[in-house]
Amino acid sequence: KTAKDLEGKKVGLQKASTLDWYTRNFCKTFGCDIDKVEILNLPPAEGVTALVGGNIDGFAIWQPFFNRALEAGKDKGLHPLHYNNTSFLVGAEGPKKIHTAYSVFYVAPEFLEKNPRTVDAMLRVLDKSVSFMNNNKAEAVPILAKEFKQPDSEMEGIIGAVRYSLVINDERVKDIQAMADLLLQEKLIKERVDFAKTLLDTAPLKRVKPDAVPFSG
C-alpha cells in the first residue's frame, strides 16, 4: 500500500542497471529505507516468474516484462506502485516523476575522431526513425511487435508510453547527472562523474540537426 511496506520484503531487480537507481530513488522519494529492503539480483524473465510465483514481494522492471508480470499475475492481486512517472501508491496517487529512462549512444573518442561521417549518418537514420515513430505509430506497432515477438496489443501500449525524440537539452542532461550523483551517494560508484564535461559531445548532433541541441551547458 505504501513504499514503507516494502521494508523487510524481497524485491527483485537487475543490479547495476537503471532500475537499481530507480528503486533507490523510489525509496528516497516515497519514504522507504532501502537498507531494510532485501534486494535480489534477478534478470527480467526470472523476476516475472518469481513475482507471479510468490517467491518475491516486488519487482522493478522495464517493458515488456512489466506488462507480462501484470498479465500473468492478474488473478493474484499484482498491481503497480509506480509507472511512467505516475504513482499508484495509496495516498500518493498521481503524476510523480522520479525517473526518466533515456537511450544514450556512446562511441569511443578514437572512433568518433576517425569516423565522423559514419556517426553523422547514424544520427540521420535515428532522426528519420524518430520521425517515423511519431507520425506512423499505427504502422510501427506491427513492425516492432514482430521484431520483439510481442502481441500487437501489448506493443501498442509500450509505444504509447514512450516519447520519441532526438534532443540534447538541459532537462535530459540534468536527469542523467542526477542519476550519476545518486549512484555516488549510494556508494555504487567511487568518484563523481560530470556527465556534461566528461561524456557528452554535442558536436555530431549539432552538425546533423542544429535545432536538436538547445543544451546551454
Short mmCIF file of C-alpha atoms in Angstrom, two decimals:
data_model
loop_
_atom_site.label_atom_id
_atom_site.label_comp_id
_atom_site.label_asym_id
_atom_site.label_seq_id
_atom_site.Cartn_x
_atom_site.Cartn_y
_atom_site.Cartn_z
CA LYS A 1 0.00 0.00 0.00
CA THR A 2 2.86 2.38 0.83
CA ALA A 3 6.55 2.39 -0.03
CA LYS A 4 7.42 1.75 3.62
CA ASP A 5 5.59 -1.57 3.39
CA LEU A 6 8.48 -2.80 1.24
CA GLU A 7 10.80 -2.75 4.25
CA GLY A 8 11.55 -6.31 5.29
CA LYS A 9 10.31 -7.61 1.94
CA LYS A 10 12.09 -9.22 -1.02
CA VAL A 11 12.34 -7.03 -4.12
CA GLY A 12 13.90 -8.25 -7.36
CA LEU A 13 15.73 -6.13 -9.90
CA GLN A 14 18.64 -6.27 -12.32
CA LYS A 15 21.51 -4.95 -10.24
CA ALA A 16 23.77 -2.25 -11.73
CA SER A 17 21.00 -1.34 -14.20
CA THR A 18 18.92 1.84 -14.36
CA LEU A 19 16.36 0.00 -12.22
CA ASP A 20 18.88 -0.22 -9.39
CA TRP A 21 19.00 3.58 -9.43
CA TYR A 22 15.23 3.79 -9.95
CA THR A 23 14.46 1.63 -6.90
CA ARG A 24 16.77 3.65 -4.68
CA ASN A 25 15.23 6.91 -5.88
CA PHE A 26 11.75 5.43 -5.41
CA CYS A 27 12.53 4.67 -1.77
CA LYS A 28 14.13 8.07 -1.27
CA THR A 29 11.11 9.84 -2.78
CA PHE A 30 8.34 7.89 -1.07
CA GLY A 31 9.89 7.23 2.34
CA CYS A 32 11.28 3.71 2.26
CA ASP A 33 14.62 2.71 3.82
CA ILE A 34 16.41 0.86 1.02
CA ASP A 35 18.76 -0.75 3.56
CA LYS A 36 15.75 -2.53 5.09
CA VAL A 37 14.67 -3.99 1.75
CA GLU A 38 16.09 -7.36 0.69
CA ILE A 39 17.26 -6.72 -2.86
CA LEU A 40 17.63 -9.81 -5.05
CA ASN A 41 19.52 -9.71 -8.34
CA LEU A 42 17.13 -11.20 -10.92
CA PRO A 43 17.11 -10.97 -14.73
CA PRO A 44 13.78 -9.81 -16.19
CA ALA A 45 12.28 -13.17 -17.21
CA GLU A 46 13.26 -14.85 -13.95
CA GLY A 47 11.90 -11.93 -11.99
CA VAL A 48 8.48 -12.21 -13.61
CA THR A 49 8.33 -15.91 -12.72
CA ALA A 50 9.45 -15.24 -9.14
CA LEU A 51 6.90 -12.45 -8.64
CA VAL A 52 3.97 -14.36 -10.08
CA GLY A 53 5.01 -17.45 -8.11
CA GLY A 54 5.12 -15.52 -4.85
CA ASN A 55 8.84 -16.01 -4.28
CA ILE A 56 9.45 -12.26 -4.12
CA ASP A 57 7.21 -9.44 -2.94
CA GLY A 58 8.07 -6.80 -5.51
CA PHE A 59 9.90 -6.38 -8.79
CA ALA A 60 11.38 -3.34 -10.53
CA ILE A 61 11.35 -3.93 -14.26
CA TRP A 62 11.03 -2.38 -17.70
CA GLN A 63 8.81 -3.25 -20.64
CA PRO A 64 7.74 -5.68 -22.00
CA PHE A 65 8.25 -7.61 -18.75
CA PHE A 66 6.21 -5.08 -16.79
CA ASN A 67 3.11 -5.93 -18.81
CA ARG A 68 3.91 -9.65 -18.78
CA ALA A 69 4.05 -9.67 -14.98
CA LEU A 70 0.72 -7.85 -14.64
CA GLU A 71 -0.94 -10.15 -17.16
CA ALA A 72 0.45 -13.34 -15.63
CA GLY A 73 -0.44 -12.20 -12.12
CA LYS A 74 -3.81 -10.59 -12.79
CA ASP A 75 -5.55 -13.24 -10.68
CA LYS A 76 -3.03 -12.90 -7.84
CA GLY A 77 -3.64 -9.29 -6.91
CA LEU A 78 -0.49 -7.89 -8.50
CA HIS A 79 -0.58 -4.16 -9.09
CA PRO A 80 1.95 -1.43 -9.98
CA LEU A 81 3.25 1.03 -7.40
CA HIS A 82 4.76 3.47 -9.91
CA TYR A 83 4.95 3.51 -13.70
CA ASN A 84 5.57 6.07 -16.44
CA ASN A 85 6.08 8.89 -13.92
CA THR A 86 2.75 8.13 -12.24
CA SER A 87 2.33 6.94 -8.64
CA PHE A 88 -0.28 4.36 -7.70
CA LEU A 89 0.65 4.34 -4.01
CA VAL A 90 -2.26 4.76 -1.61
CA GLY A 91 -2.41 8.38 -0.52
CA ALA A 92 0.19 9.47 -3.08
CA GLU A 93 -1.61 8.78 -6.34
CA GLY A 94 -0.97 10.90 -9.40
CA PRO A 95 1.87 12.30 -11.52
CA LYS A 96 5.26 11.94 -9.85
CA LYS A 97 8.48 11.99 -11.82
CA ILE A 98 11.25 10.03 -10.14
CA HIS A 99 12.95 8.58 -13.18
CA THR A 100 13.01 9.04 -16.93
CA ALA A 101 14.93 6.47 -18.96
CA TYR A 102 16.91 7.90 -21.85
CA SER A 103 18.65 5.99 -24.59
CA VAL A 104 22.21 7.28 -24.89
CA PHE A 105 24.50 6.44 -27.80
CA TYR A 106 28.16 6.03 -26.84
CA VAL A 107 31.19 5.69 -29.09
CA ALA A 108 34.89 5.63 -28.27
CA PRO A 109 36.59 9.04 -28.76
CA GLU A 110 39.00 7.48 -31.24
CA PHE A 111 36.15 6.13 -33.36
CA LEU A 112 34.37 9.49 -33.35
CA GLU A 113 37.53 11.28 -34.40
CA LYS A 114 38.28 8.87 -37.24
CA ASN A 115 34.71 8.28 -38.45
CA PRO A 116 32.67 11.49 -38.11
CA ARG A 117 30.74 10.82 -41.33
CA THR A 118 29.69 7.37 -40.08
CA VAL A 119 28.43 8.85 -36.80
CA ASP A 120 26.59 11.61 -38.65
CA ALA A 121 24.95 9.07 -40.96
CA MET A 122 23.81 7.03 -37.97
CA LEU A 123 22.26 10.13 -36.39
CA ARG A 124 20.41 10.94 -39.61
CA VAL A 125 18.95 7.43 -39.63
CA LEU A 126 17.92 7.79 -35.98
CA ASP A 127 16.26 11.11 -36.76
CA LYS A 128 14.28 9.54 -39.59
CA SER A 129 13.29 6.66 -37.31
CA VAL A 130 12.07 9.06 -34.61
CA SER A 131 10.03 10.96 -37.17
CA PHE A 132 8.51 7.73 -38.47
CA MET A 133 7.59 6.56 -34.96
CA ASN A 134 5.89 9.84 -34.11
CA ASN A 135 3.97 10.14 -37.36
CA ASN A 136 3.15 6.49 -38.12
CA LYS A 137 2.55 4.74 -34.80
CA ALA A 138 -0.20 2.53 -36.19
CA GLU A 139 2.20 1.27 -38.86
CA ALA A 140 5.09 0.97 -36.40
CA VAL A 141 3.19 -1.29 -33.97
CA PRO A 142 3.17 -4.49 -36.10
CA ILE A 143 6.77 -3.88 -37.22
CA LEU A 144 8.08 -3.69 -33.67
CA ALA A 145 5.73 -6.40 -32.40
CA LYS A 146 7.20 -8.81 -34.94
CA GLU A 147 10.78 -7.77 -34.14
CA PHE A 148 10.33 -8.17 -30.37
CA LYS A 149 7.94 -11.13 -30.66
CA GLN A 150 5.14 -9.34 -28.78
CA PRO A 151 1.39 -9.19 -29.44
CA ASP A 152 0.34 -6.05 -31.31
CA SER A 153 -1.90 -5.02 -28.42
CA GLU A 154 0.99 -5.17 -25.94
CA MET A 155 3.37 -3.32 -28.24
CA GLU A 156 0.80 -0.58 -28.79
CA GLY A 157 0.75 0.12 -25.06
CA ILE A 158 4.54 0.14 -24.84
CA ILE A 159 4.91 2.57 -27.73
CA GLY A 160 2.22 4.79 -26.25
CA ALA A 161 4.25 5.22 -23.05
CA VAL A 162 7.41 6.34 -24.86
CA ARG A 163 8.27 9.85 -26.04
CA TYR A 164 10.43 9.59 -29.14
CA SER A 165 12.78 12.50 -29.77
CA LEU A 166 16.39 13.09 -30.72
CA VAL A 167 17.31 16.00 -28.47
CA ILE A 168 20.06 17.10 -26.10
CA ASN A 169 18.59 19.65 -23.70
CA ASP A 170 19.12 20.91 -20.16
CA GLU A 171 16.44 18.65 -18.68
CA ARG A 172 17.95 15.47 -20.07
CA VAL A 173 21.48 16.32 -19.05
CA LYS A 174 20.24 17.26 -15.57
CA ASP A 175 18.34 13.96 -15.23
CA ILE A 176 21.35 11.89 -16.26
CA GLN A 177 23.59 13.84 -13.89
CA ALA A 178 21.11 13.25 -11.06
CA MET A 179 21.38 9.52 -11.72
CA ALA A 180 25.18 9.67 -11.50
CA ASP A 181 25.04 11.72 -8.30
CA LEU A 182 22.69 9.26 -6.61
CA LEU A 183 24.92 6.35 -7.61
CA LEU A 184 27.79 8.13 -5.85
CA GLN A 185 25.64 8.87 -2.82
CA GLU A 186 24.64 5.22 -2.61
CA LYS A 187 28.32 4.22 -2.99
CA LEU A 188 27.68 2.31 -6.20
CA ILE A 189 30.45 4.31 -7.90
CA LYS A 190 33.64 5.60 -6.29
CA GLU A 191 34.04 9.04 -7.90
CA ARG A 192 31.65 11.73 -9.07
CA VAL A 193 31.05 11.76 -12.82
CA ASP A 194 30.39 15.10 -14.53
CA PHE A 195 28.33 13.86 -17.47
CA ALA A 196 28.35 17.11 -19.46
CA LYS A 197 32.09 17.66 -19.17
CA THR A 198 33.46 14.14 -19.48
CA LEU A 199 31.00 12.07 -21.53
CA LEU A 200 28.78 14.40 -23.57
CA ASP A 201 29.72 15.56 -27.07
CA THR A 202 27.05 17.67 -28.75
CA ALA A 203 29.04 18.36 -31.93
CA PRO A 204 27.79 15.40 -34.02
CA LEU A 205 24.09 16.13 -33.43
CA LYS A 206 24.69 19.86 -33.99
CA ARG A 207 26.14 19.05 -37.40
CA VAL A 208 23.17 16.89 -38.35
CA LYS A 209 20.33 18.77 -36.65
CA PRO A 210 21.38 22.05 -35.00
CA ASP A 211 17.97 22.81 -33.51
CA ALA A 212 18.03 19.50 -31.62
CA VAL A 213 20.73 20.75 -29.24
CA PRO A 214 19.25 23.52 -27.06
CA PHE A 215 21.56 22.44 -24.22
CA SER A 216 23.04 25.55 -22.63
CA GLY A 217 25.99 23.94 -20.87
#
